[in-house]
Short mmCIF file of C-alpha atoms and ligand atoms in Angstrom, two decimals:
data_model
loop_
_atom_site.label_atom_id
_atom_site.label_comp_id
_atom_site.label_asym_id
_atom_site.label_seq_id
_atom_site.Cartn_x
_atom_site.Cartn_y
_atom_site.Cartn_z
CA MET Y 1 -17.38 -30.10 -24.15
CA GLN Y 2 -15.54 -30.55 -20.86
CA GLU Y 3 -14.70 -27.24 -19.16
CA ASN Y 4 -10.98 -26.59 -18.60
CA LYS Y 5 -9.85 -26.66 -14.91
CA VAL Y 6 -9.58 -23.30 -13.26
CA ALA Y 7 -7.15 -21.99 -10.65
CA LEU Y 8 -7.25 -18.85 -8.56
CA VAL Y 9 -3.95 -17.71 -7.04
CA THR Y 10 -4.08 -14.74 -4.57
CA GLY Y 11 -1.17 -12.35 -4.67
CA GLY Y 12 -0.32 -13.87 -7.99
CA SER Y 13 1.25 -10.87 -9.82
CA ARG Y 14 4.79 -11.36 -8.48
CA GLY Y 15 7.02 -13.53 -6.28
CA ILE Y 16 5.82 -16.84 -5.15
CA GLY Y 17 2.31 -16.37 -6.30
CA LYS Y 18 3.40 -15.58 -9.93
CA ALA Y 19 5.61 -18.68 -9.91
CA CYS Y 20 2.62 -20.78 -8.80
CA ALA Y 21 0.42 -19.22 -11.45
CA ILE Y 22 2.97 -20.13 -14.13
CA GLU Y 23 3.40 -23.79 -13.01
CA LEU Y 24 -0.46 -24.17 -12.88
CA ALA Y 25 -0.78 -22.63 -16.36
CA LYS Y 26 1.99 -25.05 -17.65
CA ALA Y 27 -0.13 -27.84 -16.16
CA GLY Y 28 -2.94 -26.65 -18.45
CA LEU Y 29 -5.28 -24.94 -15.98
CA ASP Y 30 -6.89 -21.58 -16.72
CA VAL Y 31 -5.49 -19.16 -14.16
CA ILE Y 32 -6.90 -16.10 -12.46
CA ILE Y 33 -4.42 -13.97 -10.53
CA ASN Y 34 -5.49 -11.74 -7.78
CA TYR Y 35 -3.31 -8.78 -6.79
CA ALA Y 36 -3.42 -5.68 -4.60
CA GLY Y 37 -1.88 -2.72 -6.41
CA ASN Y 38 0.46 -2.97 -9.43
CA ASP Y 39 -1.76 -3.17 -12.52
CA GLU Y 40 1.18 -3.28 -14.95
CA ALA Y 41 2.93 -6.16 -13.20
CA ALA Y 42 -0.27 -8.04 -13.15
CA GLN Y 43 -0.94 -7.46 -16.83
CA LYS Y 44 2.65 -8.68 -17.64
CA THR Y 45 2.09 -11.80 -15.70
CA VAL Y 46 -1.25 -12.37 -17.44
CA GLU Y 47 0.53 -12.04 -20.85
CA GLU Y 48 3.15 -14.54 -19.73
CA LEU Y 49 0.43 -16.98 -18.47
CA LYS Y 50 -1.33 -16.71 -21.87
CA THR Y 51 1.80 -18.02 -23.66
CA CYS Y 52 0.94 -21.42 -22.07
CA GLY Y 53 -2.20 -21.54 -24.24
CA ILE Y 54 -4.65 -21.23 -21.39
CA ARG Y 55 -7.21 -18.52 -20.34
CA ALA Y 56 -5.62 -16.03 -17.92
CA GLN Y 57 -7.11 -13.10 -16.14
CA LYS Y 58 -6.13 -10.61 -13.48
CA LYS Y 59 -8.50 -9.60 -10.61
CA LYS Y 60 -7.60 -6.60 -8.46
CA PHE Y 61 -9.08 -6.99 -4.89
CA ASP Y 62 -8.02 -6.72 -1.35
CA VAL Y 63 -7.98 -10.17 0.16
CA SER Y 64 -8.60 -8.66 3.59
CA ASN Y 65 -11.89 -6.97 2.55
CA ARG Y 66 -14.67 -9.61 2.74
CA GLU Y 67 -17.14 -7.85 0.52
CA ALA Y 68 -14.52 -7.16 -2.19
CA VAL Y 69 -13.52 -10.84 -2.07
CA GLU Y 70 -17.11 -12.15 -2.32
CA ALA Y 71 -17.86 -9.90 -5.23
CA ALA Y 72 -14.75 -11.04 -7.07
CA ILE Y 73 -15.38 -14.71 -6.43
CA LYS Y 74 -18.91 -14.35 -7.82
CA GLU Y 75 -17.50 -12.67 -10.94
CA ILE Y 76 -14.97 -15.39 -11.42
CA VAL Y 77 -17.52 -18.13 -11.10
CA ASP Y 78 -20.06 -16.33 -13.43
CA GLU Y 79 -17.25 -16.23 -16.14
CA PHE Y 80 -15.22 -19.42 -15.55
CA LYS Y 81 -18.06 -21.58 -14.16
CA ARG Y 82 -15.75 -23.40 -11.72
CA ILE Y 83 -12.83 -23.10 -9.33
CA ASP Y 84 -10.65 -26.28 -9.05
CA VAL Y 85 -7.58 -24.92 -7.43
CA LEU Y 86 -7.28 -22.15 -4.89
CA VAL Y 87 -3.82 -21.07 -3.76
CA ASN Y 88 -4.12 -18.72 -0.66
CA ASN Y 89 -0.85 -16.93 -1.23
CA ALA Y 90 -1.21 -13.25 -0.65
CA GLY Y 91 0.72 -12.02 2.25
CA ILE Y 92 2.56 -9.10 3.88
CA THR Y 93 5.04 -8.62 6.72
CA ARG Y 94 5.13 -5.74 9.20
CA ASP Y 95 7.92 -6.83 11.38
CA GLY Y 96 8.99 -5.44 14.73
CA LEU Y 97 9.63 -6.62 18.31
CA PHE Y 98 6.43 -7.36 20.09
CA ILE Y 99 6.72 -4.73 22.78
CA ARG Y 100 6.99 -2.05 20.08
CA MET Y 101 4.40 -3.64 17.73
CA ASN Y 102 1.48 -1.24 17.34
CA GLU Y 103 -2.13 -2.35 16.63
CA THR Y 104 -1.94 -1.45 12.97
CA GLN Y 105 1.09 -3.74 12.37
CA TRP Y 106 -0.68 -6.50 14.23
CA LEU Y 107 -4.06 -6.14 12.53
CA ASP Y 108 -2.75 -5.58 9.06
CA VAL Y 109 -0.78 -8.85 9.07
CA ILE Y 110 -3.61 -10.89 10.76
CA ASN Y 111 -6.20 -9.47 8.27
CA THR Y 112 -4.06 -9.97 5.07
CA ASN Y 113 -2.43 -13.24 6.01
CA LEU Y 114 -4.97 -15.15 8.06
CA ASN Y 115 -8.46 -13.54 7.84
CA SER Y 116 -8.08 -13.45 4.09
CA ALA Y 117 -7.86 -17.23 3.95
CA TYR Y 118 -11.23 -17.39 5.58
CA PHE Y 119 -12.69 -14.65 3.32
CA VAL Y 120 -11.42 -16.41 0.17
CA SER Y 121 -11.83 -20.03 1.12
CA ASN Y 122 -15.27 -19.74 2.45
CA PRO Y 123 -17.05 -18.84 -0.89
CA VAL Y 124 -14.62 -20.90 -2.90
CA SER Y 125 -15.21 -24.03 -0.80
CA LYS Y 126 -18.95 -23.64 -1.48
CA VAL Y 127 -18.16 -23.71 -5.17
CA MET Y 128 -15.89 -26.79 -4.71
CA ILE Y 129 -18.52 -28.57 -2.64
CA LYS Y 130 -20.99 -28.17 -5.50
CA GLN Y 131 -18.44 -29.51 -7.94
CA ARG Y 132 -17.57 -32.37 -5.63
CA SER Y 133 -13.95 -31.67 -6.24
CA GLY Y 134 -11.27 -29.17 -5.47
CA SER Y 135 -7.78 -28.56 -3.92
CA ILE Y 136 -6.79 -25.70 -1.78
CA VAL Y 137 -3.08 -24.84 -0.96
CA ASN Y 138 -2.49 -22.36 1.82
CA MET Y 139 0.85 -20.51 1.95
CA ALA Y 140 2.05 -20.80 5.50
CA SER Y 141 5.66 -20.26 6.58
CA ILE Y 142 8.32 -21.89 8.78
CA SER Y 143 7.74 -18.78 10.86
CA GLY Y 144 4.32 -20.31 11.80
CA ILE Y 145 6.03 -23.57 12.81
CA TYR Y 146 9.01 -22.41 14.93
CA GLY Y 147 8.07 -18.76 15.65
CA ASN Y 148 10.34 -15.95 14.65
CA ILE Y 149 11.79 -12.99 16.66
CA GLY Y 150 10.23 -9.73 15.34
CA GLN Y 151 7.33 -11.63 13.63
CA ALA Y 152 4.81 -12.21 16.45
CA ASN Y 153 2.06 -11.01 14.12
CA TYR Y 154 3.31 -12.99 11.12
CA SER Y 155 4.06 -16.21 13.15
CA THR Y 156 0.60 -16.03 14.61
CA ALA Y 157 -1.08 -15.63 11.24
CA LYS Y 158 0.90 -18.51 9.63
CA ALA Y 159 0.34 -20.84 12.62
CA GLY Y 160 -3.39 -19.97 12.15
CA ILE Y 161 -3.05 -20.99 8.52
CA ILE Y 162 -1.77 -24.31 9.50
CA GLY Y 163 -4.67 -24.93 11.93
CA LEU Y 164 -7.20 -23.81 9.22
CA THR Y 165 -5.49 -26.19 6.78
CA LYS Y 166 -5.91 -29.20 9.19
CA ALA Y 167 -9.49 -28.48 10.28
CA LEU Y 168 -10.63 -27.69 6.70
CA SER Y 169 -8.91 -30.85 5.32
CA LYS Y 170 -11.19 -32.88 7.68
CA GLU Y 171 -14.36 -30.93 6.99
CA LEU Y 172 -14.01 -31.16 3.32
CA ALA Y 173 -12.47 -34.47 2.64
CA SER Y 174 -15.89 -36.23 2.26
CA ARG Y 175 -16.63 -33.84 -0.64
CA ASN Y 176 -13.42 -34.78 -2.41
CA ILE Y 177 -11.78 -31.53 -1.60
CA ARG Y 178 -8.16 -31.65 -0.33
CA VAL Y 179 -6.57 -28.92 1.71
CA ASN Y 180 -2.83 -28.60 2.25
CA ALA Y 181 -0.21 -26.03 3.16
CA ILE Y 182 3.32 -25.11 2.19
CA ALA Y 183 5.81 -23.69 4.75
CA PRO Y 184 8.39 -21.94 2.69
CA GLY Y 185 11.71 -20.98 4.36
CA PHE Y 186 13.70 -17.93 2.97
CA ILE Y 187 12.69 -17.42 -0.69
CA GLN Y 188 14.12 -14.75 -2.80
CA THR Y 189 11.24 -12.28 -3.42
CA ASP Y 190 10.47 -8.57 -2.78
CA MET Y 191 9.44 -9.74 0.77
CA THR Y 192 12.86 -10.89 1.69
CA LYS Y 193 15.01 -8.44 -0.38
CA ASP Y 194 16.23 -6.46 2.58
CA LEU Y 195 17.18 -9.42 4.86
CA PRO Y 196 20.90 -10.18 5.59
CA VAL Y 197 21.29 -13.10 3.12
CA ASP Y 198 24.83 -14.25 4.20
CA SER Y 199 24.03 -14.77 7.82
CA ILE Y 200 20.78 -16.51 6.92
CA VAL Y 201 22.34 -18.86 4.38
CA GLU Y 202 24.79 -20.04 7.03
CA HIS Y 203 21.93 -21.77 8.83
CA ILE Y 204 20.36 -23.37 5.70
CA PRO Y 205 21.66 -26.93 5.12
CA LEU Y 206 21.29 -26.54 1.32
CA LYS Y 207 23.32 -23.17 1.57
CA ARG Y 208 21.09 -21.04 -0.54
CA LEU Y 209 17.87 -19.14 -0.40
CA GLY Y 210 14.91 -20.73 -2.25
CA GLU Y 211 13.64 -19.50 -5.67
CA PRO Y 212 9.91 -18.91 -6.17
CA LYS Y 213 9.85 -21.83 -8.47
CA ASP Y 214 10.99 -24.19 -5.77
CA VAL Y 215 7.81 -23.33 -3.81
CA ALA Y 216 5.63 -23.27 -6.93
CA LEU Y 217 6.59 -26.82 -7.94
CA ALA Y 218 5.55 -28.06 -4.52
CA VAL Y 219 2.24 -26.13 -4.76
CA LYS Y 220 1.65 -27.73 -8.21
CA PHE Y 221 2.39 -31.13 -6.82
CA LEU Y 222 -0.13 -30.67 -3.93
CA ALA Y 223 -2.74 -28.94 -6.06
CA VAL Y 224 -2.66 -30.97 -9.21
CA ASP Y 225 -0.39 -34.06 -9.28
CA SER Y 226 -1.29 -35.52 -5.84
CA ASN Y 227 -4.58 -37.23 -5.20
CA TYR Y 228 -4.40 -38.87 -1.79
CA ILE Y 229 -2.65 -36.17 0.23
CA THR Y 230 -4.65 -33.88 2.56
CA GLY Y 231 -4.16 -31.93 5.81
CA GLN Y 232 -0.38 -31.78 5.33
CA VAL Y 233 2.15 -29.05 5.78
CA LEU Y 234 5.07 -29.44 3.37
CA SER Y 235 8.15 -27.42 4.25
CA VAL Y 236 10.15 -25.96 1.25
CA ASP Y 237 13.03 -24.54 3.14
CA GLY Y 238 16.33 -26.08 2.07
CA GLY Y 239 16.38 -28.11 5.31
CA LEU Y 240 16.13 -25.16 7.70
CA VAL Y 241 13.46 -26.65 9.99
CA ILE Y 242 13.98 -30.44 10.38
P1 NAI D 301 5.67 -10.63 -2.32
O1 NAI D 301 5.65 -9.40 -1.54
O2 NAI D 301 6.61 -10.70 -3.46
O3 NAI D 301 4.22 -10.83 -3.00
C1 NAI D 301 2.98 -10.76 -2.15
C2 NAI D 301 1.84 -10.75 -3.08
O4 NAI D 301 0.63 -10.63 -2.29
C3 NAI D 301 1.84 -9.57 -4.12
O5 NAI D 301 1.29 -10.04 -5.36
C4 NAI D 301 0.84 -8.55 -3.51
O6 NAI D 301 0.20 -7.86 -4.45
C5 NAI D 301 -0.10 -9.61 -2.80
N1 NAI D 301 -0.89 -8.91 -1.73
C6 NAI D 301 -0.41 -8.34 -0.57
N2 NAI D 301 -1.44 -7.82 0.08
C7 NAI D 301 -2.57 -8.09 -0.59
C8 NAI D 301 -3.94 -7.80 -0.35
N3 NAI D 301 -4.45 -7.18 0.77
N4 NAI D 301 -4.82 -8.24 -1.34
C9 NAI D 301 -4.48 -8.88 -2.40
N5 NAI D 301 -3.09 -9.22 -2.61
C10 NAI D 301 -2.24 -8.82 -1.77
O7 NAI D 301 5.73 -11.88 -1.34
P2 NAI D 301 6.19 -13.40 -1.53
O8 NAI D 301 7.49 -13.55 -0.93
O9 NAI D 301 5.93 -13.81 -2.99
O10 NAI D 301 5.13 -14.05 -0.56
C11 NAI D 301 4.06 -14.85 -1.02
C12 NAI D 301 3.50 -15.64 0.20
O11 NAI D 301 4.55 -16.53 0.61
C13 NAI D 301 3.09 -14.78 1.38
O12 NAI D 301 1.94 -15.40 1.98
C14 NAI D 301 4.26 -14.93 2.31
O13 NAI D 301 3.97 -14.72 3.64
C15 NAI D 301 4.68 -16.41 2.02
N6 NAI D 301 6.08 -16.66 2.40
C16 NAI D 301 7.11 -16.01 1.86
C17 NAI D 301 8.37 -16.29 2.21
C18 NAI D 301 9.61 -15.67 1.59
O14 NAI D 301 10.72 -15.99 2.06
N7 NAI D 301 9.47 -14.88 0.55
C19 NAI D 301 8.62 -17.28 3.24
C20 NAI D 301 7.50 -17.86 3.84
C21 NAI D 301 6.24 -17.62 3.38
#
């Protein structure tokens, strides 16, 4: 019997990651969601994913901890046998003006948003190379394209994610593995709940914040529907950065 395709979504218990997990489950993939803290939210998401008739599982680990990541990937491969889609989505913000940004703010964001993509993609790409197929989608941000005041740490991490996407797409293409990135604009999630919505919306040509599903549909397109797209950064931002 042909094994079902398997997706791993980091930071998949809520927000954009949860929406990605749902779209991938609707597309028929088994889905493992990784998360950092909230067991109850993760379990609820798993139950929702299972209604799509696929296998769903939650895996709690800190994406910025290399040993924890490696152990978790091993467990996933032991159980599911393969990983076809990886969405490197987990991320945090620790905003502040650069002159006041302390080392913890800097390192936490670089570790969670950028080093994590190395920690997770490294073992997963070995699995994909063995399979001779796979698709990785990295969650960047428009902040990594145009730079954002108060987000030197975050813009640096997200610009790094874009560089990783391009380099890895070239390294892995010959093994039939595609690597792309999404650059969301302002999306309504816990991450953006305290931002001044009205003044932001003024600058967005489509005159609204994005929904997690707006990003998830683009992730599903790059991860599952497309076949001949690699090394690209797709903005999902209502026209904010053109
Ligand atoms: P969120 O705060 O709602 O969700 C973040 C997720 O990441 C949660 O599931 C959390 O448990 C997980 N996470 C955080 N640190 C982790 C760690 N160390 N290990 C494992 N999981 C961890 O955020 P949202 O908005 O859904 O963001 C998802 C991604 O999209 C992030 O990479 C973010 O930078 C990016 N993004 C979000 C935008 C927005 O406007 N919301 C805009 C551009 C990019």
